[in-house]
mmCIF file of C-alpha atoms in Angstrom:
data_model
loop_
_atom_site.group_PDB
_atom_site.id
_atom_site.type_symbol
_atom_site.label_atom_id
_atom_site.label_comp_id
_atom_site.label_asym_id
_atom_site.label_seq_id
_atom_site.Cartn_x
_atom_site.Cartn_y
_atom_site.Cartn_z
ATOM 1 C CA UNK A 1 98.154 87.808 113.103
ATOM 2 C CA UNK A 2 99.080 90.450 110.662
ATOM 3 C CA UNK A 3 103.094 91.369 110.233
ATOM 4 C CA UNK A 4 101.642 95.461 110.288
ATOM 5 C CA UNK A 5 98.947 96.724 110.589
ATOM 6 C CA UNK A 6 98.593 100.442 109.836
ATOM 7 C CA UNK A 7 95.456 102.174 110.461
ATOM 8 C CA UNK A 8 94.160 106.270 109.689
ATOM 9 C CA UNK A 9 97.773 107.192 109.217
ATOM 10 C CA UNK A 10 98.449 110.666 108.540
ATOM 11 C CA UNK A 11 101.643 112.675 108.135
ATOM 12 C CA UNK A 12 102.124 116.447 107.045
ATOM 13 C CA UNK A 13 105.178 118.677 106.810
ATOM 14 C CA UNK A 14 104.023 122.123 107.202
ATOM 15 C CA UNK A 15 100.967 122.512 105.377
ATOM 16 C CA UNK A 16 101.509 120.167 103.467
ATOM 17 C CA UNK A 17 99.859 116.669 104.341
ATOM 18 C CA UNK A 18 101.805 113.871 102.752
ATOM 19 C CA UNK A 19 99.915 111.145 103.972
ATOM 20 C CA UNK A 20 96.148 111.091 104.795
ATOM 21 C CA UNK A 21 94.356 108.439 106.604
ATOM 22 C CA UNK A 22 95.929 105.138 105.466
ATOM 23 C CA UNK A 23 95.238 102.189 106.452
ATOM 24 C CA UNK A 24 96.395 98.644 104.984
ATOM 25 C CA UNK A 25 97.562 95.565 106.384
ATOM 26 C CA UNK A 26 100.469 92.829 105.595
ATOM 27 C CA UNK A 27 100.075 89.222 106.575
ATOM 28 C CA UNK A 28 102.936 86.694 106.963
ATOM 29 C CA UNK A 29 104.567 85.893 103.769
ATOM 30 C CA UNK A 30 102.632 88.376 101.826
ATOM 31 C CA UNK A 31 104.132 90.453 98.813
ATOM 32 C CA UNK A 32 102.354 93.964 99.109
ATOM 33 C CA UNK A 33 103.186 96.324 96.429
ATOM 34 C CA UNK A 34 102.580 100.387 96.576
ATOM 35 C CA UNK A 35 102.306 102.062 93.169
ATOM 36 C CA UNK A 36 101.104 104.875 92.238
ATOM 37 C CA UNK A 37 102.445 108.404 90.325
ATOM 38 C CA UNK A 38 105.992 110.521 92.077
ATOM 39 C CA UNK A 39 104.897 112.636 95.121
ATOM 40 C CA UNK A 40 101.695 110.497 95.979
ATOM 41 C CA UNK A 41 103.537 109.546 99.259
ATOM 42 C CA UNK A 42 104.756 106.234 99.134
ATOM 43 C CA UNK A 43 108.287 106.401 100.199
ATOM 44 C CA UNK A 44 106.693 108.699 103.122
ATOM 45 C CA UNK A 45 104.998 105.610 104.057
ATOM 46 C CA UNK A 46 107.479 103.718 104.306
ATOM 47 C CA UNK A 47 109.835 105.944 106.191
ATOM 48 C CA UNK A 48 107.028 106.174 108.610
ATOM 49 C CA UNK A 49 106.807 102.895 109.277
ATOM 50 C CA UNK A 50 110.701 102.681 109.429
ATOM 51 C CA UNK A 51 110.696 105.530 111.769
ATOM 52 C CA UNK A 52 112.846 107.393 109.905
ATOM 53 C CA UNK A 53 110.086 109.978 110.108
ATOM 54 C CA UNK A 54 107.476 110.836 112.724
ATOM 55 C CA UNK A 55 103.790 110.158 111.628
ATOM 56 C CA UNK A 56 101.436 112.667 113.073
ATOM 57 C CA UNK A 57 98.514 110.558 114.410
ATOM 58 C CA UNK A 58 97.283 106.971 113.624
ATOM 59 C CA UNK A 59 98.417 103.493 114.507
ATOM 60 C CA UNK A 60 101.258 101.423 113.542
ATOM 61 C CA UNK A 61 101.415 97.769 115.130
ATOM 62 C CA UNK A 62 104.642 95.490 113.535
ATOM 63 C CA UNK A 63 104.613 91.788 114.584
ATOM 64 C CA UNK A 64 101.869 92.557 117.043
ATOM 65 C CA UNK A 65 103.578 94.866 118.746
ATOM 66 C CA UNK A 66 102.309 98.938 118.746
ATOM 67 C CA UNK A 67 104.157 101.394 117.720
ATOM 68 C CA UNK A 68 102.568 104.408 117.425
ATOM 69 C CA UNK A 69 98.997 105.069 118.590
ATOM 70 C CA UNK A 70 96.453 107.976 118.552
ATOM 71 C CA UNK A 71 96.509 110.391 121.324
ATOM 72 C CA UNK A 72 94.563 112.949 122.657
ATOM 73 C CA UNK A 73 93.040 115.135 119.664
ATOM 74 C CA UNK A 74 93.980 112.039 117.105
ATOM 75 C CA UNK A 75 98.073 113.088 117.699
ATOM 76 C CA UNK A 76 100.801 110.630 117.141
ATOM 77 C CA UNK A 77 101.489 108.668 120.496
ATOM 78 C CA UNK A 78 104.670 106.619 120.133
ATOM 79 C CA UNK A 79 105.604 103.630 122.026
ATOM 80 C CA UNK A 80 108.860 103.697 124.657
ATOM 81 C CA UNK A 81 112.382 103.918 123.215
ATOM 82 C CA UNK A 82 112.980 100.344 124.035
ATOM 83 C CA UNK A 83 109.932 98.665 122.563
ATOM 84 C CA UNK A 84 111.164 101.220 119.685
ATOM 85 C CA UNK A 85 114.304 99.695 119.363
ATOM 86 C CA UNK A 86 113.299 96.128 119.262
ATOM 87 C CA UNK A 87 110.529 97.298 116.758
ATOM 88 C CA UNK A 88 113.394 98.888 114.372
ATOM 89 C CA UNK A 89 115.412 95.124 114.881
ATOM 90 C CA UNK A 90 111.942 93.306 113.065
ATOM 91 C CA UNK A 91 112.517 95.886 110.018
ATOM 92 C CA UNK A 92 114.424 95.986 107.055
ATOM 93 C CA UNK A 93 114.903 98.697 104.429
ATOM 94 C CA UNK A 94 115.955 98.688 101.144
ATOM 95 C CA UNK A 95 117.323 102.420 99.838
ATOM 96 C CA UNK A 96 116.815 103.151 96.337
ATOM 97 C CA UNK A 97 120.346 104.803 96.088
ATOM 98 C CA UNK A 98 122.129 101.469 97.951
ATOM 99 C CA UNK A 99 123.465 103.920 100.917
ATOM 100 C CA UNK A 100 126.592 101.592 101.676
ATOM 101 C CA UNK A 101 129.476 103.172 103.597
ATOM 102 C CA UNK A 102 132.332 103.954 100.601
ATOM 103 C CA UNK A 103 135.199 103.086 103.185
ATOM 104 C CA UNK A 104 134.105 99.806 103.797
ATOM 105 C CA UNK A 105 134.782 96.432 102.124
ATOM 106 C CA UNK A 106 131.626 94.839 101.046
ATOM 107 C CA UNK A 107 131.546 92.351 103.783
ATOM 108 C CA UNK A 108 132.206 94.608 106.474
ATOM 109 C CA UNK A 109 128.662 96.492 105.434
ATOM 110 C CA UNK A 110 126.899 93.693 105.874
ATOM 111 C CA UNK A 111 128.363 92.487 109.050
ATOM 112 C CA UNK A 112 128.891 95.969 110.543
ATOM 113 C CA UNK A 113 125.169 95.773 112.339
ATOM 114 C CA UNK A 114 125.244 92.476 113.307
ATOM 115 C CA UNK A 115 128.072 93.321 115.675
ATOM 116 C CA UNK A 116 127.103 96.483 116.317
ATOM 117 C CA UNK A 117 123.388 96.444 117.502
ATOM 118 C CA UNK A 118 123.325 92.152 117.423
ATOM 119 C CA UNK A 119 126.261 91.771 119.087
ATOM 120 C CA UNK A 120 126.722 89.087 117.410
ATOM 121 C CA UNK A 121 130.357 87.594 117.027
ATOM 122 C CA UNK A 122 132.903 88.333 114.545
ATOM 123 C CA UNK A 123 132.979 84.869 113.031
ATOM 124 C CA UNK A 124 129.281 84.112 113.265
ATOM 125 C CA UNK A 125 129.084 87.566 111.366
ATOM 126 C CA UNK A 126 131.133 86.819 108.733
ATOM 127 C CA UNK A 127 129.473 83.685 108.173
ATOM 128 C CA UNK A 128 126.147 84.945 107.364
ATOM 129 C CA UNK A 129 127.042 88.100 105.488
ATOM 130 C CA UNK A 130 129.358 85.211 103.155
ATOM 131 C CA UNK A 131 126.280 82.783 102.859
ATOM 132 C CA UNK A 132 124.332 86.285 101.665
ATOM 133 C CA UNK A 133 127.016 87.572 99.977
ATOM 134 C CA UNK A 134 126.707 83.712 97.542
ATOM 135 C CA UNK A 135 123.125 83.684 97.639
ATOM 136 C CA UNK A 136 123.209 87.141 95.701
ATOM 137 C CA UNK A 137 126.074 85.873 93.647
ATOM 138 C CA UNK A 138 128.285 88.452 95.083
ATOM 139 C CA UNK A 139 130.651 86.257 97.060
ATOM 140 C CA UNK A 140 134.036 86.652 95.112
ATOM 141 C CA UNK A 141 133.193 90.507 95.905
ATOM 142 C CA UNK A 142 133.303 90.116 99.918
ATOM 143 C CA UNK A 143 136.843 91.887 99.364
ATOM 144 C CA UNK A 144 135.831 94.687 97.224
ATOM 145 C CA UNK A 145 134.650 98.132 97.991
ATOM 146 C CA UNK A 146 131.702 99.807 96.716
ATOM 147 C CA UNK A 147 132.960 101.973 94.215
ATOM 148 C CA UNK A 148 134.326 99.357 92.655
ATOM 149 C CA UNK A 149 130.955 97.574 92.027
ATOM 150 C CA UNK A 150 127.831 98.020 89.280
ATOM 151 C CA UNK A 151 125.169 100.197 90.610
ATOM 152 C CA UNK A 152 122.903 96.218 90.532
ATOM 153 C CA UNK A 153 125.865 95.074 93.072
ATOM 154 C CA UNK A 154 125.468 97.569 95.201
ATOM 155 C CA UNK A 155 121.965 97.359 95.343
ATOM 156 C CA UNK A 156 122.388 93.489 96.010
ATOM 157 C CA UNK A 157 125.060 93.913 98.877
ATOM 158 C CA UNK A 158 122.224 96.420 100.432
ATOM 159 C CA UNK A 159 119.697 93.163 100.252
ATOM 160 C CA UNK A 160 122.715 91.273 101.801
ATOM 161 C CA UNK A 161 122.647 93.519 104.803
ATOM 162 C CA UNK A 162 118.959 94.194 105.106
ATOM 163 C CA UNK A 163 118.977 90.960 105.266
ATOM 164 C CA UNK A 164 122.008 90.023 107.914
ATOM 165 C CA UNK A 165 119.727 91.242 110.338
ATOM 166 C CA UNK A 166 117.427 88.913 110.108
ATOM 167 C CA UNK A 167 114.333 91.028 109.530
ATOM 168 C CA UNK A 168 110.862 89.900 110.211
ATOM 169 C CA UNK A 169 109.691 92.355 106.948
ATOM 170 C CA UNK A 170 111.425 93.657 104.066
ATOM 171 C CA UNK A 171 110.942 96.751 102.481
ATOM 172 C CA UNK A 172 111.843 98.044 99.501
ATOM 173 C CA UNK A 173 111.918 101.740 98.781
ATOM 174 C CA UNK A 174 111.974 102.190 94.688
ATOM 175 C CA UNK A 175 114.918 99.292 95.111
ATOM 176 C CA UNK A 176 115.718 99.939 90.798
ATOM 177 C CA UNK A 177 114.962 103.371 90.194
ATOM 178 C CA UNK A 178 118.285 104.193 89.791
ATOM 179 C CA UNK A 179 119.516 100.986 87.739
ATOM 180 C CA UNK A 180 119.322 100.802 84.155
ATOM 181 C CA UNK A 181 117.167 98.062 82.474
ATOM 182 C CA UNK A 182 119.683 95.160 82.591
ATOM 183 C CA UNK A 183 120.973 95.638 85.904
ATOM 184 C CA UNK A 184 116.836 96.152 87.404
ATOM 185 C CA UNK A 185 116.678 92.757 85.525
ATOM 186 C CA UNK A 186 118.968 91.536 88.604
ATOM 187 C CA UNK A 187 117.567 93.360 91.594
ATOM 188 C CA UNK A 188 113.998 91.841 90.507
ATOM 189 C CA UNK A 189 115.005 88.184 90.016
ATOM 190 C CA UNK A 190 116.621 88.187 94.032
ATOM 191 C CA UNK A 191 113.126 90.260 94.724
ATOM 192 C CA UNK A 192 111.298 87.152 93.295
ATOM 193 C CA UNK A 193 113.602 84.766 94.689
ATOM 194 C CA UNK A 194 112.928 86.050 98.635
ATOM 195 C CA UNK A 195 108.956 86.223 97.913
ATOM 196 C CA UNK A 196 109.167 82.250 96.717
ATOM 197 C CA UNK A 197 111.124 81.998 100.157
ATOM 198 C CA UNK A 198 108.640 83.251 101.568
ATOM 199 C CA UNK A 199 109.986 86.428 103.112
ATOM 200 C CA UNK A 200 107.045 89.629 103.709
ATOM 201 C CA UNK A 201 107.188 92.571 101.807
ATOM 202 C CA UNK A 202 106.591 95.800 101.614
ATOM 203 C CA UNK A 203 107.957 97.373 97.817
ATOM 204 C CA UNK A 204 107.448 100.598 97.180
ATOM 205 C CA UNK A 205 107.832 100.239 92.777
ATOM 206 C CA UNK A 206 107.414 101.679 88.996
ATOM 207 C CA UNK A 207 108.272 98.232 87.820
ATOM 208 C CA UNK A 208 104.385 97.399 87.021
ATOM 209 C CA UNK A 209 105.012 94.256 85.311
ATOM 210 C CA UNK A 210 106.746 93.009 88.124
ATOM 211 C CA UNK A 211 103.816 94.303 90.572
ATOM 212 C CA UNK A 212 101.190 92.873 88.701
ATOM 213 C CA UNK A 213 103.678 89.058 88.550
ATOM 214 C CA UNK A 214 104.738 89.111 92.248
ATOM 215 C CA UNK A 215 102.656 90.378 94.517
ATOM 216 C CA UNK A 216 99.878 89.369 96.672
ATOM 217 C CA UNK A 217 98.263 92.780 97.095
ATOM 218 C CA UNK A 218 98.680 96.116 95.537
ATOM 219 C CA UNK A 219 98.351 99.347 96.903
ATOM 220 C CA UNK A 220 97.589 102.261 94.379
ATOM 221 C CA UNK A 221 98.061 105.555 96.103
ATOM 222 C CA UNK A 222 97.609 109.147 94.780
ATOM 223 C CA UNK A 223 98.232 112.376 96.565
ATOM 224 C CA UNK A 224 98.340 110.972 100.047
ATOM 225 C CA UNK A 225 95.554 109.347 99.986
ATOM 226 C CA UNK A 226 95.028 105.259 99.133
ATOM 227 C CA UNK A 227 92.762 104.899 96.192
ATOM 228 C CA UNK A 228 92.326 101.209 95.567
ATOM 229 C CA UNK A 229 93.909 98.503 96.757
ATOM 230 C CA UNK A 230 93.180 94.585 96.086
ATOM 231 C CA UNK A 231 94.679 91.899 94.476
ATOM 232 C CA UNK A 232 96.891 92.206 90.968
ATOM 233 C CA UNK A 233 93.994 90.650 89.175
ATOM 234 C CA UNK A 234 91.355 92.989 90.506
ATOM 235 C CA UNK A 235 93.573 96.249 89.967
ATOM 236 C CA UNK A 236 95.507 95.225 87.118
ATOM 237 C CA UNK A 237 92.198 93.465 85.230
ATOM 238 C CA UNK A 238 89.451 95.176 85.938
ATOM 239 C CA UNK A 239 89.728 98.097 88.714
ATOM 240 C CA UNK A 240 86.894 99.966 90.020
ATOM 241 C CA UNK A 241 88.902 103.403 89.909
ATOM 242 C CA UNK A 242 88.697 105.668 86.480
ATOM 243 C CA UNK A 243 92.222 106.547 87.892
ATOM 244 C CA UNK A 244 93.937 103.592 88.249
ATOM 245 C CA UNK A 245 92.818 102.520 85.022
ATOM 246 C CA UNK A 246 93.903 105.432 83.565
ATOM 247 C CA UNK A 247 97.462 105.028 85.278
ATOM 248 C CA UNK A 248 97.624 101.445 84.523
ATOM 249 C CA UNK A 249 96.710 101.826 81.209
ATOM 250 C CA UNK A 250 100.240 101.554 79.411
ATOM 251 C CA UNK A 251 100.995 98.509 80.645
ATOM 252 C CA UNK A 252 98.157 96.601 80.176
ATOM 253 C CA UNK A 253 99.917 94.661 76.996
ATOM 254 C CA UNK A 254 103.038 93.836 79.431
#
């Protein structure tokens, strides 16, 4: 059974349609990667399938469970707030600018959802956001506030609480765009760490190197639209698109 499965997925704001019938699928333990040029519509995608924005018609299934469905004239037909919410609790999502709360220690952002929307105890809280907290290497910074951390320790403690929840995916949204080369450096080794865990993923990235290293299947999109997708080898070796080619072209001596 695939993790998602997104089929004909469109999206437009205005006139302008973002996203235009994509379809792709993620199996269990699978590394997907989505490249492609700025303004193609690949953090769209992802905030789609995060419902942090409303597609306009297609289907979205996570875990085997639908989401979002076509409708009468192809619309958008989403599932019932419930099924929504327990759909959300399967997700995680990596920002590209961290988006941790500034007035909060470090180990109360990653144990603030747990209790919250878990409900899970105090103590049983703490515990996991400190065995996160040392698996990114960040435990003598439980104590600490944001501010107070390198824009790579930030972007770990936002791992840390993706991951407190326990997601069944992980997705990354640009996860070192704003990191300079030594601190990306970090962010990708804990990236390569959870795929050898295991752990499905979604990452939407310019890091091509690391695309072409890590993942099972890459997804090369352009203006809305997917325009090849197959394994690293295939797109990275010998791709069947003038345009990926072309786009890839730079880093073929990485």
């Amino acid at each position: 059974m695939a993790m998602l499965e997104v089929k004909g997925l469109s999206k437009s704001f205005g006139e302008l349609k973002v996203l235009n019938d994509i379809s792709f699928s993620v199996e269990k333990g699978e590394v997907v990667a989505v490249i492609g040029p700025s303004g193609s519509g690949k953090s769209t995608l992802l905030r789609c399938i995060n419902q942090l924005e409303r597609a306009g018609g297609g289907e979205i299934d996570v875990c085997g469970v639908n989401m979002v469905k076509s409708g009468e004239k192809g619309r958008a037909v989403y599932a019932d707030s419930r099924t929504l919410r327990e759909i959300r609790l399967k997700t995680g999502l990596v920002f590209q600018n961290f988006n941790l709360f500034p007035h909060m220690t470090v180990l109360r952002n990653v144990t603030e959802a747990p209790v919250c929307v878990l409900k899970k105890s105090k103590a049983d809280a703490q515990a996991r956001a400190m065995e996160l907290l040392k698996k990114m290497g960040l435990e003598a910074k439980a104590k600490s506030y944001p501010c107070e951390l390198s824009g790579g320790q930030q972007q770990r403690v936002s791992i840390a609480r993706a991951l407190a929840l326990d997601p069944d995916i992980l997705f990354f949204d640009e996860p070192t765009s704003a990191l300079d080369p030594e601190l990306t450096g970090e962010i990708l080794k804990v990236i390569r760490e959870l795929a050898a865990e295991g752990m499905t993923m979604v990452i939407v990235t310019h890091e091509m190197a690391f695309a072409r290293d890590v993942a099972d299947k890459v997804v090369f999109m352009e203006g809305g639209y997917i325009v090849e997708m197959g394994t690293p080898q295939q797109l990275f070796g010998d791709s069947a698109s003038e345009r990926v080619r072309q786009f890839l072209a730079r880093f073929s001596d990485q």
